[in-house]
PDB file of C-alpha atoms in Angstrom:
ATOM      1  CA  UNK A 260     -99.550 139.953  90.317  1.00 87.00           C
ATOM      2  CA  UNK A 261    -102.667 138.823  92.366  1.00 93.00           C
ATOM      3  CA  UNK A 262    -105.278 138.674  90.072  1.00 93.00           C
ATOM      4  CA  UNK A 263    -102.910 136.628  87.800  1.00 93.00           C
ATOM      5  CA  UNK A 264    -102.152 134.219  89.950  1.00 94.00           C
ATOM      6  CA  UNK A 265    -106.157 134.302  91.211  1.00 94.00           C
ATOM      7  CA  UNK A 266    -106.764 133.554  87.409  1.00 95.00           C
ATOM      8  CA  UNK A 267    -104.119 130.642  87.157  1.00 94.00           C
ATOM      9  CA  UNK A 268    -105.405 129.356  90.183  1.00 94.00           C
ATOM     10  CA  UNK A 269    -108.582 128.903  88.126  1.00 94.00           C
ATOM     11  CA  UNK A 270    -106.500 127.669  85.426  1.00 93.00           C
ATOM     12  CA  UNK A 271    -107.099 131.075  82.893  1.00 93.00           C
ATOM     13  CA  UNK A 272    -104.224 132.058  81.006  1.00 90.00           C
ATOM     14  CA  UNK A 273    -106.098 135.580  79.671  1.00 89.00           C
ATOM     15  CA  UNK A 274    -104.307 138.192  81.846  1.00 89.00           C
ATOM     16  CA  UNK A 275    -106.465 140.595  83.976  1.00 90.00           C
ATOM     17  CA  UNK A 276    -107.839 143.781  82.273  1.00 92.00           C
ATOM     18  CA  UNK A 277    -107.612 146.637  85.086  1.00 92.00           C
ATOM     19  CA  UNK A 278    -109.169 149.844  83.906  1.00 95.00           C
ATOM     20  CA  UNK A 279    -108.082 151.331  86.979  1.00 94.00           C
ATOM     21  CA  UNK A 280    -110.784 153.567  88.436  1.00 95.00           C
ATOM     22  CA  UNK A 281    -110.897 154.509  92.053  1.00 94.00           C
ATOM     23  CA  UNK A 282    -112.439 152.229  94.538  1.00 90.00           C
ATOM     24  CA  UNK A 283    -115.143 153.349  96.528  1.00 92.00           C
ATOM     25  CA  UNK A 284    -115.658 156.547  93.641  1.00 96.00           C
ATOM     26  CA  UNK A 285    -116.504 153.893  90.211  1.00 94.00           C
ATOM     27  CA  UNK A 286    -119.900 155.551  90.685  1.00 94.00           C
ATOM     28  CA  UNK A 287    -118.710 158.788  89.966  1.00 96.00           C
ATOM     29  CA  UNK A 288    -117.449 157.592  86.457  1.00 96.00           C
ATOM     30  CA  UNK A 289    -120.124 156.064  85.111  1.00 94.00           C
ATOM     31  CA  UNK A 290    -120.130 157.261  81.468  1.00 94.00           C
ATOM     32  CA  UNK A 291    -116.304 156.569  81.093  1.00 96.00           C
ATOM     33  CA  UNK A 292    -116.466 153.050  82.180  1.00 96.00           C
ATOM     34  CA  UNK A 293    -119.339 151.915  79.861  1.00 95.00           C
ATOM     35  CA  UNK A 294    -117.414 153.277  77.030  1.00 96.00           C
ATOM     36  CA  UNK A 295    -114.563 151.741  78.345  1.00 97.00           C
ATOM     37  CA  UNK A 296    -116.403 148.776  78.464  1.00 96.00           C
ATOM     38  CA  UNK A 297    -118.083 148.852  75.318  1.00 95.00           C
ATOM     39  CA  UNK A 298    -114.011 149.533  73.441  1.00 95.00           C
ATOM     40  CA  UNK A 299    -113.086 146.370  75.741  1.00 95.00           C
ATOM     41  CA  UNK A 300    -116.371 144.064  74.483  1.00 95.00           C
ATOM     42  CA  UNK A 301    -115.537 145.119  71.118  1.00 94.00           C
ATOM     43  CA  UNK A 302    -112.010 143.787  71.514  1.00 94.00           C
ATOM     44  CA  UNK A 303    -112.506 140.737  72.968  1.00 93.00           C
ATOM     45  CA  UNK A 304    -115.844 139.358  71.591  1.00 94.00           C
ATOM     46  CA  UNK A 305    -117.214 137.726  74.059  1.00 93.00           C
ATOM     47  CA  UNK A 306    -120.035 134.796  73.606  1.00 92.00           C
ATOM     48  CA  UNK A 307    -120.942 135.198  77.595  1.00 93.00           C
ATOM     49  CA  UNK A 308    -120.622 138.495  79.667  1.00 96.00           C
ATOM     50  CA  UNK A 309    -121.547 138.251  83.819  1.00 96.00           C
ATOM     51  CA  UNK A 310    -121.668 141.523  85.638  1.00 96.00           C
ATOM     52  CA  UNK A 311    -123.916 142.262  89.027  1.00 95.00           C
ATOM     53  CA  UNK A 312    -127.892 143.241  88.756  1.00 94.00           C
ATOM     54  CA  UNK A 313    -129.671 146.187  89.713  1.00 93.00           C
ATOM     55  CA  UNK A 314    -129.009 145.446  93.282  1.00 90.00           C
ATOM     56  CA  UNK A 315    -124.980 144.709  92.645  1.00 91.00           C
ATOM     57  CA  UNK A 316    -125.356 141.965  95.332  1.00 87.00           C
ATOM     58  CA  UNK A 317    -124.616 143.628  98.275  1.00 84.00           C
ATOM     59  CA  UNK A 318    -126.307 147.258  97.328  1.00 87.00           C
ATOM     60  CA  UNK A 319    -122.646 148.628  97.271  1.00 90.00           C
ATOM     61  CA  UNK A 320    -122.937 151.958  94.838  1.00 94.00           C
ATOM     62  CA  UNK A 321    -119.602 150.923  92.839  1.00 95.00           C
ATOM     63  CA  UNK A 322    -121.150 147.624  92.573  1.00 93.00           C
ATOM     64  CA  UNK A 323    -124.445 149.023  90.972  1.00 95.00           C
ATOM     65  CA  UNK A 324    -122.579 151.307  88.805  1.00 96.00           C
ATOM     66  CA  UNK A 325    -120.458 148.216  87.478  1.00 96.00           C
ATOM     67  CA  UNK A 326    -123.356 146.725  86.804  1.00 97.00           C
ATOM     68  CA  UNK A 327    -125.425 149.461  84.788  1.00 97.00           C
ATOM     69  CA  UNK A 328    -121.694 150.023  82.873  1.00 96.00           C
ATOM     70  CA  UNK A 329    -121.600 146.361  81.911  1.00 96.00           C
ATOM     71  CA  UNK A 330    -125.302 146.010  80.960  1.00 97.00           C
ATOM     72  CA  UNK A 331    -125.314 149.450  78.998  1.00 95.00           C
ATOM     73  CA  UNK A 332    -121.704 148.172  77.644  1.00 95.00           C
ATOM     74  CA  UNK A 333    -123.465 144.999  75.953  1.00 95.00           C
ATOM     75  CA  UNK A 334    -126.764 146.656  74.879  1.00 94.00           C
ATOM     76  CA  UNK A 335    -124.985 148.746  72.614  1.00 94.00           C
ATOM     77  CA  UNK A 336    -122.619 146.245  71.292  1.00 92.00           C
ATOM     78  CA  UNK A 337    -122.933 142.854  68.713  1.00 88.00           C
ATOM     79  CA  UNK A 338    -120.723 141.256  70.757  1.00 87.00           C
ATOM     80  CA  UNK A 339    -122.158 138.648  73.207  1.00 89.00           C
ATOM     81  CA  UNK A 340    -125.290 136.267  73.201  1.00 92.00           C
ATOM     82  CA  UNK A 341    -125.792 136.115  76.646  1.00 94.00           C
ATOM     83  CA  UNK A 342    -125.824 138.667  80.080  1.00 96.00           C
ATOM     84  CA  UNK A 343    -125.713 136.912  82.956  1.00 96.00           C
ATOM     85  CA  UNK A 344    -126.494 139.051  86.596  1.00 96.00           C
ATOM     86  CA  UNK A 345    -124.858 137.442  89.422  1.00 94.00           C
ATOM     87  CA  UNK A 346    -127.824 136.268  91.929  1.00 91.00           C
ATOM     88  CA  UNK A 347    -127.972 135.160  95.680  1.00 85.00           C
ATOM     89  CA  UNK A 348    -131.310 133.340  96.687  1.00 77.00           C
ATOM     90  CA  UNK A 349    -130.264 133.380 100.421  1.00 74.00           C
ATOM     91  CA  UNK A 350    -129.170 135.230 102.725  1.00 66.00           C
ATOM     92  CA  UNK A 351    -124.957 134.579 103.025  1.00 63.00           C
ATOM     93  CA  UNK A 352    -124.571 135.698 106.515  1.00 55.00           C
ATOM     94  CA  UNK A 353    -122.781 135.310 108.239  1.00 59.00           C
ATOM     95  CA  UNK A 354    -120.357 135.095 105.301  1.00 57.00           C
ATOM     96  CA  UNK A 355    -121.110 138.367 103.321  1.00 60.00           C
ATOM     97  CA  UNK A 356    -123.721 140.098 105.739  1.00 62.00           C
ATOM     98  CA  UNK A 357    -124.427 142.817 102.945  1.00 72.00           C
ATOM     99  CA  UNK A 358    -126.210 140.481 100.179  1.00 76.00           C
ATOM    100  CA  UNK A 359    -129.220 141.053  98.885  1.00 81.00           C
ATOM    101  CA  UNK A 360    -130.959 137.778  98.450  1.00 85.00           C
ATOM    102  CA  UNK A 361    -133.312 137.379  94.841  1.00 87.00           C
ATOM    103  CA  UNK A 362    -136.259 135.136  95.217  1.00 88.00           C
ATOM    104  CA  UNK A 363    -135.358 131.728  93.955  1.00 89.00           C
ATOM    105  CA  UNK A 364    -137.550 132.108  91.543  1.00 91.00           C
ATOM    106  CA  UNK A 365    -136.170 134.844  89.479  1.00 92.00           C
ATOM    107  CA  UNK A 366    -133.074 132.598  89.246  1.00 92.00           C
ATOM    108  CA  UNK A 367    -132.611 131.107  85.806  1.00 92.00           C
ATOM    109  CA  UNK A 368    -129.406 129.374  85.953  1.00 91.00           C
ATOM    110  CA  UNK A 369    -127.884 127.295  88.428  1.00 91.00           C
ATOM    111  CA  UNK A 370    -124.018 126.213  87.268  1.00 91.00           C
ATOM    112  CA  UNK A 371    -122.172 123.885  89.666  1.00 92.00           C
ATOM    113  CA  UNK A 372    -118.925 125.061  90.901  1.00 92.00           C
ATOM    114  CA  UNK A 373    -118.671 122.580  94.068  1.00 90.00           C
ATOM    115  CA  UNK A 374    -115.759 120.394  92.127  1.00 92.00           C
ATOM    116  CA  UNK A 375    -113.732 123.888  91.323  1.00 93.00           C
ATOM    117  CA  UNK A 376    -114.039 124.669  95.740  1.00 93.00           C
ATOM    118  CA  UNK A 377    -109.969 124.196  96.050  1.00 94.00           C
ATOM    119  CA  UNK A 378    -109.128 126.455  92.867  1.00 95.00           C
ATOM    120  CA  UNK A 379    -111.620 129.106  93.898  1.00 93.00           C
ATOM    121  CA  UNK A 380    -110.155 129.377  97.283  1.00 92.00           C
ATOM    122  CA  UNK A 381    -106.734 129.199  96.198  1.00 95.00           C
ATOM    123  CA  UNK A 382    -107.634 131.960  94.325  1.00 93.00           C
ATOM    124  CA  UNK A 383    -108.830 134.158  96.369  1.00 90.00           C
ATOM    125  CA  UNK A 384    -106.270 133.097  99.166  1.00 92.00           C
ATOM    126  CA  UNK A 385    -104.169 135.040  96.304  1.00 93.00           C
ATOM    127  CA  UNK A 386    -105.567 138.532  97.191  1.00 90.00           C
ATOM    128  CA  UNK A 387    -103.741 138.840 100.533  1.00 91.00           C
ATOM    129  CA  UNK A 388    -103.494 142.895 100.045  1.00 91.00           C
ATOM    130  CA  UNK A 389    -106.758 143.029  98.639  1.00 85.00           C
ATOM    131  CA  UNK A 390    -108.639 141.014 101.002  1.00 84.00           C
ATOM    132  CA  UNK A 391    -107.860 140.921 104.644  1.00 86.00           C
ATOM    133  CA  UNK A 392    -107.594 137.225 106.452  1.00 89.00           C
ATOM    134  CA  UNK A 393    -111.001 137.471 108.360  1.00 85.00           C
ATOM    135  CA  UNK A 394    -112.661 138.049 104.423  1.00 83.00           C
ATOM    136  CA  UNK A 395    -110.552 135.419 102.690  1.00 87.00           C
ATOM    137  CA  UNK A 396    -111.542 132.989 105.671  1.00 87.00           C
ATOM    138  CA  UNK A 397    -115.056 133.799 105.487  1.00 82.00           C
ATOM    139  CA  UNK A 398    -114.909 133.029 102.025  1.00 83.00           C
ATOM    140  CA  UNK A 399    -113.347 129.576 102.424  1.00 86.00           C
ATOM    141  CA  UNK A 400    -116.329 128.379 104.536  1.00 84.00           C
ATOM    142  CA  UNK A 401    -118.765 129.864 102.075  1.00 82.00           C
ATOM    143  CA  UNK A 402    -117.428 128.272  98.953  1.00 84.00           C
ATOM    144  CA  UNK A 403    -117.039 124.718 101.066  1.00 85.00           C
ATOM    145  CA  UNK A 404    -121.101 124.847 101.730  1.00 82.00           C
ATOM    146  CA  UNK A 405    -121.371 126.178  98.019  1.00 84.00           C
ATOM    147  CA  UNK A 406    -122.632 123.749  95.271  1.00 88.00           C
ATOM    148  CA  UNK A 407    -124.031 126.037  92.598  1.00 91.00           C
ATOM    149  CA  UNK A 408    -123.339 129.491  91.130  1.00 91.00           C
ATOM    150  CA  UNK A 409    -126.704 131.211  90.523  1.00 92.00           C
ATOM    151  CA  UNK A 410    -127.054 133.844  87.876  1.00 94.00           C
ATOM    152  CA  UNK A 411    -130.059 135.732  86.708  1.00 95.00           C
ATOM    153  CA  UNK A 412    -130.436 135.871  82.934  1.00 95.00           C
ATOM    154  CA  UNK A 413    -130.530 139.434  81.855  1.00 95.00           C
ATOM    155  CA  UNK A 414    -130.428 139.615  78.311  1.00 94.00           C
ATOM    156  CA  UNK A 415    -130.560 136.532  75.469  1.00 92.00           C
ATOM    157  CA  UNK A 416    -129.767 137.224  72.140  1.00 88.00           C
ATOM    158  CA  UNK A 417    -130.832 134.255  70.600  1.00 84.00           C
ATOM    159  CA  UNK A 418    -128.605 131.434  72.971  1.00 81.00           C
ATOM    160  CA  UNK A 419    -131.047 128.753  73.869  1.00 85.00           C
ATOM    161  CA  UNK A 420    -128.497 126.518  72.122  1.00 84.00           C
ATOM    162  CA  UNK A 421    -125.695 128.200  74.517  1.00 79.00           C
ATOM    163  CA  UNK A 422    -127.579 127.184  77.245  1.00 80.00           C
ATOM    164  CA  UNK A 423    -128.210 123.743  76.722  1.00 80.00           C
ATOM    165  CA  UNK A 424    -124.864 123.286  75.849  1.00 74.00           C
ATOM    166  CA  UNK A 425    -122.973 124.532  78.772  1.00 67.00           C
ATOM    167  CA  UNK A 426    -126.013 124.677  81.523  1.00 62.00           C
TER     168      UNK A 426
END
């Protein structure tokens, strides 16, 4: 019930696709989740897919593994022009302590998200079991200083016209 009200919040009517493997152990099922993955890209066609980078942001293990599922998942799959790997080019502290800043430079996209700021913390104010208050707080002040989503390009197939369109 969370994540769909986190996803009206942002005003997305798809509901939530949970495939329901253990937190804190999604490294352990690596295999399994990129073919889950790669059944759930073939379903739903996507243009764009966004999953973490080698570093998953904050060097959390489920994080990386996520991330390799996701990139393997679209590799192997016709389904999606563009991979997109989340990116941080500063430290967030003290906001998320545990990210692992890119230099700016390997940042390819920039996508402005400072007129979404009251959806994206209503949304995550919707995670009250999922997030305790001191993280959902700490969030709030990050997304008010936050103008731009960054975003590391990690695989184009062909979506220069993608790009200009919607970056």
């Amino acid at each position: 019930l969370e994540a769909k009200d986190a996803l009206h919040s942002l005003e997305i009517d798809t509901p939530p696709v949970f495939l329901r493997y253990p937190d804190g152990h999604v490294h352990e099922h690596l295999v399994s989740i990129q073919k889950d993955l790669h059944t759930l890209l073939n379903e739903i066609r996507p243009v764009i897919v966004i999953g973490f980078g080698p570093d998953g942001i904050t060097g959390d293990r489920d994080h990386i593994a996520s991330g390799m599922a996701t990139d393997s998942a679209f590799n192997v799959t016709a389904y999606g022009r563009l991979l997109l790997h989340m990116a941080i080019s500063e430290p967030l502290s003290p906001y998320y302590a545990n990210g692992v800043p890119v230099p700016k430079e390997m940042v390819d996209l920039q996508v402005k998200v400072s007129r979404y700021r009251s959806q994206r913390i209503k949304a995550v104010e919707a995670h009250k079991t999922q997030f305790s208050k001191r993280v959902r707080t700490a969030y709030k002040l990050y997304v008010r200083g936050m103008r731009k989503e960054k975003y590391i390009i990690a695989n184009n197939r062909d979506a220069e016209d993608l790009l200009a369109a919607c970056f």
